[in-house]
Amino acid sequence: MHFSPTRRALLTAAAGLAATSVAPLAARAQGASATAISGTVTLAGWSKPISEITNLLAEPDKGFFKAQGVNLVYLPGAGGGDAIRNLLSGQADVAFTDPGSFFMALDKGEKLRAIYDIYPQNVFNVVSLKSANITRPADLKGKRIGVYSLSSGTRQNLLVMLHQAGLTEADVEIVVTGVLNFAPLLQGQVDATAATDTGLLVGRKRGLGEVDVMQVSDTLNVSSDLFVVRESALPQKQALLRAFLKAYRDSAAWMIAHPEEAAQLAGKRALDGTDLAVNLEVIRLRNAASIASGGRPLGTIDIGLLQQAADAYHALGLIKQPIDIAAVVDTHLLPEA
């Protein structure tokens, strides 16, 4: 798998994985027959190469994508909105993005389609120290709140929580703190920080101490991330995108079945993978978030639930136009269960 550089600070992260980008794909996906590379799929991520996406980072070792004829390129990003921008600019074929960023792009008239539900469970939260006495969304009024970036799912989900409490972004001060960074909270630079379950896990391992946690799922339980493509790509790259989704599902199934092996590989491939025990806990959280309710196959999009989320974004004023989710979801590329 090749890791392409992205702008500003992400150049450093990509450079750090230069050796990975040229590593041979030594291993095949178990039980899969190898095929000739039929095309490259550039995946615009929301993050740097971190342990929670180990199923993607393991490509040089496991070869899930190569086995399906796909040359995978991972383009790091700083939030779901960044992934959408890289998709729209033509730098990527697929965006790994949150529903809020997807909705907001659609609201601006972009022609996009969601093709796979990566994490059907909402993993976002807002964390504060016990001493701040922030126990409900209304308590956020007038507070400084950290987010990963202004284009991240942490910000989008924070806005949902604020609006449900009758607040707007103008009622708080949003501060960019970076990914998995609780230092500003501990140092008093922010009163609360929007994060994810894995971010909170790592923060606690690093001495975060006792905190109050408000789960966004209590406000709006919608999937955390989707694969999104440009509408024009569907007829042009249908076979390649279908192969990509098959490979991704195989990689996700592998990580669910073999979390310990994934944790070991994260130690070799992920920028934050130095602690194998933490890797394992992060991977187990992501595995749990990957599993859809009702025994549905990995990647299945719950159109009804996603419609509820789009309706909520519209009702809360986060998007101007209503969205017909059935018209912007394509389920035909999902591999057979």
mmCIF file of C-alpha atoms in Angstrom:
data_model
loop_
_atom_site.group_PDB
_atom_site.id
_atom_site.type_symbol
_atom_site.label_atom_id
_atom_site.label_comp_id
_atom_site.label_asym_id
_atom_site.label_seq_id
_atom_site.Cartn_x
_atom_site.Cartn_y
_atom_site.Cartn_z
ATOM 1 C CA MET A 1 0.000 0.000 0.000
ATOM 2 C CA HIS A 2 1.299 3.427 -0.907
ATOM 3 C CA PHE A 3 0.874 6.374 1.459
ATOM 4 C CA SER A 4 0.563 9.676 -0.389
ATOM 5 C CA PRO A 5 1.561 12.927 1.349
ATOM 6 C CA THR A 6 -1.019 15.554 2.137
ATOM 7 C CA ARG A 7 -0.602 19.196 3.040
ATOM 8 C CA ARG A 8 0.942 20.957 6.022
ATOM 9 C CA ALA A 9 1.654 18.843 9.117
ATOM 10 C CA LEU A 10 0.517 15.602 7.469
ATOM 11 C CA LEU A 11 3.607 15.667 5.234
ATOM 12 C CA THR A 12 5.625 14.524 8.211
ATOM 13 C CA ALA A 13 3.334 11.608 8.959
ATOM 14 C CA ALA A 14 3.370 10.402 5.377
ATOM 15 C CA ALA A 15 7.140 10.698 5.161
ATOM 16 C CA GLY A 16 7.417 8.592 8.276
ATOM 17 C CA LEU A 17 5.801 5.729 6.429
ATOM 18 C CA ALA A 18 7.923 5.988 3.300
ATOM 19 C CA ALA A 19 9.313 2.530 3.881
ATOM 20 C CA THR A 20 5.795 1.152 4.112
ATOM 21 C CA SER A 21 4.833 2.715 0.794
ATOM 22 C CA VAL A 22 7.351 0.645 -1.119
ATOM 23 C CA ALA A 23 7.084 -2.527 0.910
ATOM 24 C CA PRO A 24 6.184 -5.624 -1.126
ATOM 25 C CA LEU A 25 2.787 -7.161 -0.562
ATOM 26 C CA ALA A 26 4.203 -10.399 0.718
ATOM 27 C CA ALA A 27 1.056 -11.999 2.027
ATOM 28 C CA ARG A 28 -2.237 -12.799 0.350
ATOM 29 C CA ALA A 29 -5.628 -12.591 1.998
ATOM 30 C CA GLN A 30 -6.247 -16.030 3.465
ATOM 31 C CA GLY A 31 -8.180 -18.257 1.103
ATOM 32 C CA ALA A 32 -8.347 -15.647 -1.677
ATOM 33 C CA SER A 33 -6.936 -16.166 -5.132
ATOM 34 C CA ALA A 34 -4.521 -13.548 -6.428
ATOM 35 C CA THR A 35 -5.430 -11.494 -9.474
ATOM 36 C CA ALA A 36 -3.536 -9.000 -11.561
ATOM 37 C CA ILE A 37 -3.778 -5.401 -10.333
ATOM 38 C CA SER A 38 -6.777 -3.988 -12.182
ATOM 39 C CA GLY A 39 -6.536 -0.471 -10.856
ATOM 40 C CA THR A 40 -5.583 1.932 -8.095
ATOM 41 C CA VAL A 41 -8.033 3.208 -5.492
ATOM 42 C CA THR A 42 -6.892 6.254 -3.527
ATOM 43 C CA LEU A 43 -8.680 6.418 -0.195
ATOM 44 C CA ALA A 44 -8.881 9.857 1.431
ATOM 45 C CA GLY A 45 -8.805 9.281 5.174
ATOM 46 C CA TRP A 46 -9.886 11.512 8.031
ATOM 47 C CA SER A 47 -6.701 10.767 9.971
ATOM 48 C CA LYS A 48 -3.055 9.955 9.841
ATOM 49 C CA PRO A 49 -2.189 6.217 9.735
ATOM 50 C CA ILE A 50 -3.281 5.323 13.285
ATOM 51 C CA SER A 51 -4.014 2.024 15.015
ATOM 52 C CA GLU A 52 -7.786 2.113 14.668
ATOM 53 C CA ILE A 53 -7.429 1.668 10.892
ATOM 54 C CA THR A 54 -4.981 -1.209 11.210
ATOM 55 C CA ASN A 55 -7.035 -3.290 8.779
ATOM 56 C CA LEU A 56 -5.990 -0.783 6.101
ATOM 57 C CA LEU A 57 -2.415 -0.374 7.324
ATOM 58 C CA ALA A 58 -1.933 -4.154 7.269
ATOM 59 C CA GLU A 59 -2.144 -4.265 3.471
ATOM 60 C CA PRO A 60 1.621 -4.800 2.963
ATOM 61 C CA ASP A 61 1.400 -7.794 5.313
ATOM 62 C CA LYS A 62 -2.009 -9.266 4.477
ATOM 63 C CA GLY A 63 -2.664 -8.218 0.867
ATOM 64 C CA PHE A 64 -6.471 -8.069 1.091
ATOM 65 C CA PHE A 65 -6.709 -5.404 -1.602
ATOM 66 C CA LYS A 66 -4.087 -6.912 -3.885
ATOM 67 C CA ALA A 67 -6.009 -10.184 -3.735
ATOM 68 C CA GLN A 68 -8.986 -8.341 -5.260
ATOM 69 C CA GLY A 69 -6.916 -6.615 -7.942
ATOM 70 C CA VAL A 70 -6.749 -3.288 -6.126
ATOM 71 C CA ASN A 71 -3.656 -1.180 -5.536
ATOM 72 C CA LEU A 72 -4.571 0.721 -2.358
ATOM 73 C CA VAL A 73 -3.254 4.236 -1.742
ATOM 74 C CA TYR A 74 -4.047 5.903 1.586
ATOM 75 C CA LEU A 75 -4.151 9.716 1.636
ATOM 76 C CA PRO A 76 -4.042 11.053 5.222
ATOM 77 C CA GLY A 77 -6.343 13.872 6.291
ATOM 78 C CA ALA A 78 -7.371 16.057 9.207
ATOM 79 C CA GLY A 79 -11.066 15.301 9.576
ATOM 80 C CA GLY A 80 -13.971 14.011 7.532
ATOM 81 C CA GLY A 81 -14.362 17.351 5.779
ATOM 82 C CA ASP A 82 -10.745 17.087 4.653
ATOM 83 C CA ALA A 83 -11.487 13.643 3.196
ATOM 84 C CA ILE A 84 -14.440 15.083 1.259
ATOM 85 C CA ARG A 85 -12.291 17.937 -0.093
ATOM 86 C CA ASN A 86 -9.626 15.501 -1.258
ATOM 87 C CA LEU A 87 -12.339 13.481 -2.991
ATOM 88 C CA LEU A 88 -13.873 16.509 -4.706
ATOM 89 C CA SER A 89 -10.493 17.858 -5.798
ATOM 90 C CA GLY A 90 -9.784 14.626 -7.656
ATOM 91 C CA GLN A 91 -6.951 13.552 -5.371
ATOM 92 C CA ALA A 92 -8.930 10.532 -4.153
ATOM 93 C CA ASP A 93 -11.480 8.011 -5.417
ATOM 94 C CA VAL A 94 -13.148 7.284 -2.071
ATOM 95 C CA ALA A 95 -13.600 9.399 1.071
ATOM 96 C CA PHE A 96 -13.524 7.908 4.574
ATOM 97 C CA THR A 97 -15.790 10.497 6.175
ATOM 98 C CA ASP A 98 -18.433 11.152 8.801
ATOM 99 C CA PRO A 99 -22.155 11.551 7.927
ATOM 100 C CA GLY A 100 -22.151 15.215 8.978
ATOM 101 C CA SER A 101 -19.437 16.121 6.479
ATOM 102 C CA PHE A 102 -21.292 14.079 3.845
ATOM 103 C CA PHE A 103 -24.552 15.910 4.555
ATOM 104 C CA MET A 104 -22.900 19.320 4.454
ATOM 105 C CA ALA A 105 -21.258 18.594 1.104
ATOM 106 C CA LEU A 106 -24.602 17.458 -0.308
ATOM 107 C CA ASP A 107 -26.186 20.615 1.056
ATOM 108 C CA LYS A 108 -23.706 22.628 -1.016
ATOM 109 C CA GLY A 109 -24.827 20.813 -4.159
ATOM 110 C CA GLU A 110 -22.029 18.275 -4.450
ATOM 111 C CA LYS A 111 -22.944 15.068 -6.300
ATOM 112 C CA LEU A 112 -21.916 12.310 -3.921
ATOM 113 C CA ARG A 113 -22.998 8.792 -3.020
ATOM 114 C CA ALA A 114 -22.480 6.769 0.176
ATOM 115 C CA ILE A 115 -21.570 3.161 -0.635
ATOM 116 C CA TYR A 116 -20.554 1.494 2.674
ATOM 117 C CA ASP A 117 -21.194 2.015 6.387
ATOM 118 C CA ILE A 118 -17.792 1.645 8.050
ATOM 119 C CA TYR A 119 -18.860 2.158 11.669
ATOM 120 C CA PRO A 120 -22.635 1.827 12.203
ATOM 121 C CA GLN A 121 -22.233 2.807 15.867
ATOM 122 C CA ASN A 122 -21.752 6.426 16.958
ATOM 123 C CA VAL A 123 -18.381 6.693 18.722
ATOM 124 C CA PHE A 124 -18.249 10.453 19.417
ATOM 125 C CA ASN A 125 -18.332 12.080 22.831
ATOM 126 C CA VAL A 126 -17.566 15.273 24.754
ATOM 127 C CA VAL A 127 -15.177 14.929 27.686
ATOM 128 C CA SER A 128 -14.532 17.293 30.613
ATOM 129 C CA LEU A 129 -12.701 17.115 33.920
ATOM 130 C CA LYS A 130 -14.852 16.440 36.975
ATOM 131 C CA SER A 131 -13.870 19.809 38.384
ATOM 132 C CA ALA A 132 -15.579 21.588 35.439
ATOM 133 C CA ASN A 133 -18.995 20.200 36.436
ATOM 134 C CA ILE A 134 -20.104 19.781 32.803
ATOM 135 C CA THR A 135 -22.614 16.952 32.961
ATOM 136 C CA ARG A 136 -25.196 17.882 30.315
ATOM 137 C CA PRO A 137 -25.024 19.616 26.913
ATOM 138 C CA ALA A 138 -26.559 22.833 28.289
ATOM 139 C CA ASP A 139 -23.528 23.183 30.569
ATOM 140 C CA LEU A 140 -21.345 23.796 27.503
ATOM 141 C CA LYS A 141 -22.661 27.340 27.068
ATOM 142 C CA GLY A 142 -19.840 29.854 27.223
ATOM 143 C CA LYS A 143 -17.199 27.116 27.415
ATOM 144 C CA ARG A 144 -14.044 26.528 25.380
ATOM 145 C CA ILE A 145 -14.351 23.175 23.609
ATOM 146 C CA GLY A 146 -11.587 21.331 21.796
ATOM 147 C CA VAL A 147 -12.103 19.553 18.452
ATOM 148 C CA TYR A 148 -9.702 17.524 16.314
ATOM 149 C CA SER A 149 -10.052 20.026 13.463
ATOM 150 C CA LEU A 150 -12.710 22.368 12.097
ATOM 151 C CA SER A 151 -13.478 19.817 9.375
ATOM 152 C CA SER A 152 -13.683 16.796 11.674
ATOM 153 C CA GLY A 153 -16.504 14.602 12.854
ATOM 154 C CA THR A 154 -15.761 15.786 16.390
ATOM 155 C CA ARG A 155 -16.922 19.279 15.415
ATOM 156 C CA GLN A 156 -19.954 18.049 13.454
ATOM 157 C CA ASN A 157 -21.123 15.852 16.321
ATOM 158 C CA LEU A 158 -20.453 18.607 18.843
ATOM 159 C CA LEU A 159 -22.739 20.889 16.803
ATOM 160 C CA VAL A 160 -25.500 18.272 16.976
ATOM 161 C CA MET A 161 -25.159 18.081 20.747
ATOM 162 C CA LEU A 162 -25.177 21.877 21.062
ATOM 163 C CA HIS A 163 -28.242 22.312 18.878
ATOM 164 C CA GLN A 164 -30.172 19.661 20.752
ATOM 165 C CA ALA A 165 -29.514 21.738 23.904
ATOM 166 C CA GLY A 166 -30.758 24.914 22.221
ATOM 167 C CA LEU A 167 -27.225 26.240 21.694
ATOM 168 C CA THR A 168 -25.296 27.212 18.576
ATOM 169 C CA GLU A 169 -21.626 27.368 17.719
ATOM 170 C CA ALA A 170 -21.723 31.065 18.649
ATOM 171 C CA ASP A 171 -22.531 30.104 22.250
ATOM 172 C CA VAL A 172 -19.159 28.392 22.731
ATOM 173 C CA GLU A 173 -15.529 28.892 21.763
ATOM 174 C CA ILE A 174 -14.230 26.083 19.569
ATOM 175 C CA VAL A 175 -10.492 25.387 19.801
ATOM 176 C CA VAL A 176 -8.555 23.090 17.439
ATOM 177 C CA THR A 177 -6.511 20.688 19.589
ATOM 178 C CA GLY A 178 -5.517 17.956 17.106
ATOM 179 C CA VAL A 179 -6.281 14.250 17.062
ATOM 180 C CA LEU A 180 -6.123 12.197 20.297
ATOM 181 C CA ASN A 181 -4.877 15.247 22.194
ATOM 182 C CA PHE A 182 -6.139 15.727 25.758
ATOM 183 C CA ALA A 183 -3.183 17.869 26.835
ATOM 184 C CA PRO A 184 -5.102 21.157 26.302
ATOM 185 C CA LEU A 185 -7.875 19.833 28.575
ATOM 186 C CA LEU A 186 -5.433 18.834 31.309
ATOM 187 C CA GLN A 187 -3.593 22.161 30.985
ATOM 188 C CA GLY A 188 -6.797 24.200 31.261
ATOM 189 C CA GLN A 189 -6.668 25.567 27.713
ATOM 190 C CA VAL A 190 -10.152 24.165 27.075
ATOM 191 C CA ASP A 191 -13.037 23.324 29.394
ATOM 192 C CA ALA A 192 -14.130 20.257 27.440
ATOM 193 C CA THR A 193 -13.031 18.417 24.337
ATOM 194 C CA ALA A 194 -14.935 16.574 21.639
ATOM 195 C CA ALA A 195 -13.397 13.174 21.006
ATOM 196 C CA THR A 196 -14.077 9.558 20.095
ATOM 197 C CA ASP A 197 -14.168 6.373 22.129
ATOM 198 C CA THR A 198 -10.632 5.467 21.043
ATOM 199 C CA GLY A 199 -9.367 8.972 21.770
ATOM 200 C CA LEU A 200 -10.830 8.782 25.264
ATOM 201 C CA LEU A 201 -9.285 5.352 25.786
ATOM 202 C CA VAL A 202 -5.822 6.632 24.885
ATOM 203 C CA GLY A 203 -6.328 9.735 27.028
ATOM 204 C CA ARG A 204 -7.204 7.618 30.058
ATOM 205 C CA LYS A 205 -4.149 5.429 29.488
ATOM 206 C CA ARG A 206 -2.029 8.581 29.513
ATOM 207 C CA GLY A 207 -3.309 9.769 32.863
ATOM 208 C CA LEU A 208 -6.413 11.763 32.013
ATOM 209 C CA GLY A 209 -7.931 10.925 35.382
ATOM 210 C CA GLU A 210 -11.599 11.146 36.359
ATOM 211 C CA VAL A 211 -13.771 12.819 33.753
ATOM 212 C CA ASP A 212 -17.392 13.362 32.817
ATOM 213 C CA VAL A 213 -18.319 11.952 29.424
ATOM 214 C CA MET A 214 -21.377 12.902 27.372
ATOM 215 C CA GLN A 215 -22.080 10.425 24.566
ATOM 216 C CA VAL A 216 -23.341 11.870 21.270
ATOM 217 C CA SER A 217 -25.208 8.597 20.739
ATOM 218 C CA ASP A 218 -27.543 9.671 23.558
ATOM 219 C CA THR A 219 -28.489 12.644 21.372
ATOM 220 C CA LEU A 220 -28.284 11.137 17.887
ATOM 221 C CA ASN A 221 -27.196 7.533 17.394
ATOM 222 C CA VAL A 222 -26.046 7.452 13.796
ATOM 223 C CA SER A 223 -23.086 5.799 12.108
ATOM 224 C CA SER A 224 -19.709 7.425 12.652
ATOM 225 C CA ASP A 225 -18.121 6.961 9.220
ATOM 226 C CA LEU A 226 -19.049 6.082 5.653
ATOM 227 C CA PHE A 227 -17.284 5.442 2.373
ATOM 228 C CA VAL A 228 -18.372 8.156 -0.048
ATOM 229 C CA VAL A 229 -17.655 8.531 -3.780
ATOM 230 C CA ARG A 230 -18.475 11.032 -6.491
ATOM 231 C CA GLU A 231 -21.667 10.172 -8.343
ATOM 232 C CA SER A 232 -19.813 10.319 -11.666
ATOM 233 C CA ALA A 233 -17.422 7.573 -10.509
ATOM 234 C CA LEU A 234 -20.133 4.940 -10.133
ATOM 235 C CA PRO A 235 -20.539 4.053 -13.825
ATOM 236 C CA GLN A 236 -16.863 4.668 -14.574
ATOM 237 C CA LYS A 237 -15.288 2.592 -11.800
ATOM 238 C CA GLN A 238 -18.052 0.235 -10.737
ATOM 239 C CA ALA A 239 -16.007 -2.978 -10.906
ATOM 240 C CA LEU A 240 -12.996 -1.426 -9.185
ATOM 241 C CA LEU A 241 -15.101 0.080 -6.404
ATOM 242 C CA ARG A 242 -16.874 -3.230 -5.865
ATOM 243 C CA ALA A 243 -13.478 -4.951 -5.562
ATOM 244 C CA PHE A 244 -12.366 -2.252 -3.124
ATOM 245 C CA LEU A 245 -15.406 -2.829 -0.889
ATOM 246 C CA LYS A 246 -14.905 -6.593 -0.995
ATOM 247 C CA ALA A 247 -11.284 -6.142 0.058
ATOM 248 C CA TYR A 248 -12.213 -3.709 2.808
ATOM 249 C CA ARG A 249 -14.881 -6.035 4.173
ATOM 250 C CA ASP A 250 -12.366 -8.891 4.167
ATOM 251 C CA SER A 251 -9.860 -6.717 6.031
ATOM 252 C CA ALA A 252 -12.470 -5.656 8.604
ATOM 253 C CA ALA A 253 -13.549 -9.264 9.117
ATOM 254 C CA TRP A 254 -9.914 -10.255 9.626
ATOM 255 C CA MET A 255 -9.401 -7.584 12.296
ATOM 256 C CA ILE A 256 -12.595 -8.677 14.073
ATOM 257 C CA ALA A 257 -11.495 -12.316 14.041
ATOM 258 C CA HIS A 258 -7.815 -11.680 14.867
ATOM 259 C CA PRO A 259 -7.516 -8.585 17.100
ATOM 260 C CA GLU A 260 -4.271 -9.775 18.704
ATOM 261 C CA GLU A 261 -2.559 -10.175 15.337
ATOM 262 C CA ALA A 262 -3.888 -6.771 14.288
ATOM 263 C CA ALA A 263 -2.476 -5.223 17.480
ATOM 264 C CA GLN A 264 0.939 -6.642 16.641
ATOM 265 C CA LEU A 265 0.801 -5.242 13.121
ATOM 266 C CA ALA A 266 -0.322 -1.865 14.472
ATOM 267 C CA GLY A 267 2.944 -1.815 16.393
ATOM 268 C CA LYS A 268 4.748 -1.960 13.068
ATOM 269 C CA ARG A 269 2.466 0.144 10.856
ATOM 270 C CA ALA A 270 0.595 2.743 12.959
ATOM 271 C CA LEU A 271 2.085 6.053 14.060
ATOM 272 C CA ASP A 272 0.516 5.628 17.507
ATOM 273 C CA GLY A 273 1.112 1.879 17.768
ATOM 274 C CA THR A 274 3.944 1.766 20.284
ATOM 275 C CA ASP A 275 1.873 0.239 23.123
ATOM 276 C CA LEU A 276 0.565 -3.188 22.086
ATOM 277 C CA ALA A 277 -1.934 -3.374 24.953
ATOM 278 C CA VAL A 278 -3.460 -0.029 23.948
ATOM 279 C CA ASN A 279 -3.462 -1.144 20.301
ATOM 280 C CA LEU A 280 -5.527 -4.169 21.254
ATOM 281 C CA GLU A 281 -8.080 -2.111 23.203
ATOM 282 C CA VAL A 282 -8.379 0.440 20.375
ATOM 283 C CA ILE A 283 -8.841 -2.319 17.810
ATOM 284 C CA ARG A 284 -11.503 -4.018 19.925
ATOM 285 C CA LEU A 285 -13.424 -0.730 20.173
ATOM 286 C CA ARG A 286 -13.261 -0.261 16.410
ATOM 287 C CA ASN A 287 -14.311 -3.854 15.831
ATOM 288 C CA ALA A 288 -17.380 -3.307 18.010
ATOM 289 C CA ALA A 289 -18.251 -0.120 16.124
ATOM 290 C CA SER A 290 -17.981 -1.988 12.803
ATOM 291 C CA ILE A 291 -20.712 -4.498 13.565
ATOM 292 C CA ALA A 292 -24.214 -3.586 12.419
ATOM 293 C CA SER A 293 -27.251 -4.425 14.527
ATOM 294 C CA GLY A 294 -29.522 -7.320 13.676
ATOM 295 C CA GLY A 295 -26.750 -9.482 12.264
ATOM 296 C CA ARG A 296 -26.576 -7.508 9.030
ATOM 297 C CA PRO A 297 -23.430 -7.954 6.894
ATOM 298 C CA LEU A 298 -20.505 -5.597 7.428
ATOM 299 C CA GLY A 299 -20.948 -2.353 5.514
ATOM 300 C CA THR A 300 -24.732 -2.481 5.268
ATOM 301 C CA ILE A 301 -26.191 1.030 5.272
ATOM 302 C CA ASP A 302 -29.305 1.561 7.386
ATOM 303 C CA ILE A 303 -31.093 4.029 5.106
ATOM 304 C CA GLY A 304 -33.849 4.700 7.633
ATOM 305 C CA LEU A 305 -31.424 5.588 10.427
ATOM 306 C CA LEU A 306 -29.280 7.717 8.121
ATOM 307 C CA GLN A 307 -32.454 9.510 7.011
ATOM 308 C CA GLN A 308 -33.255 10.267 10.653
ATOM 309 C CA ALA A 309 -29.797 11.794 11.014
ATOM 310 C CA ALA A 310 -30.172 13.898 7.862
ATOM 311 C CA ASP A 311 -33.585 15.067 9.061
ATOM 312 C CA ALA A 312 -32.068 16.014 12.416
ATOM 313 C CA TYR A 313 -29.286 18.011 10.746
ATOM 314 C CA HIS A 314 -31.928 19.859 8.721
ATOM 315 C CA ALA A 315 -34.226 20.454 11.694
ATOM 316 C CA LEU A 316 -31.321 21.781 13.723
ATOM 317 C CA GLY A 317 -30.299 24.161 10.949
ATOM 318 C CA LEU A 318 -26.967 22.471 10.276
ATOM 319 C CA ILE A 319 -27.961 22.019 6.630
ATOM 320 C CA LYS A 320 -30.322 24.255 4.654
ATOM 321 C CA GLN A 321 -32.001 21.722 2.391
ATOM 322 C CA PRO A 322 -33.643 18.394 3.279
ATOM 323 C CA ILE A 323 -31.822 15.325 1.983
ATOM 324 C CA ASP A 324 -33.479 12.249 0.493
ATOM 325 C CA ILE A 325 -31.040 9.624 1.740
ATOM 326 C CA ALA A 326 -32.359 6.893 -0.574
ATOM 327 C CA ALA A 327 -31.298 9.082 -3.506
ATOM 328 C CA VAL A 328 -27.736 9.546 -2.267
ATOM 329 C CA VAL A 329 -26.961 5.974 -1.156
ATOM 330 C CA ASP A 330 -25.905 3.242 -3.571
ATOM 331 C CA THR A 331 -26.054 -0.282 -2.181
ATOM 332 C CA HIS A 332 -25.354 -2.101 -5.434
ATOM 333 C CA LEU A 333 -21.588 -2.237 -4.885
ATOM 334 C CA LEU A 334 -21.745 -4.081 -1.589
ATOM 335 C CA PRO A 335 -20.274 -7.579 -1.935
ATOM 336 C CA GLU A 336 -22.411 -10.597 -1.288
ATOM 337 C CA ALA A 337 -22.598 -11.531 2.386
#
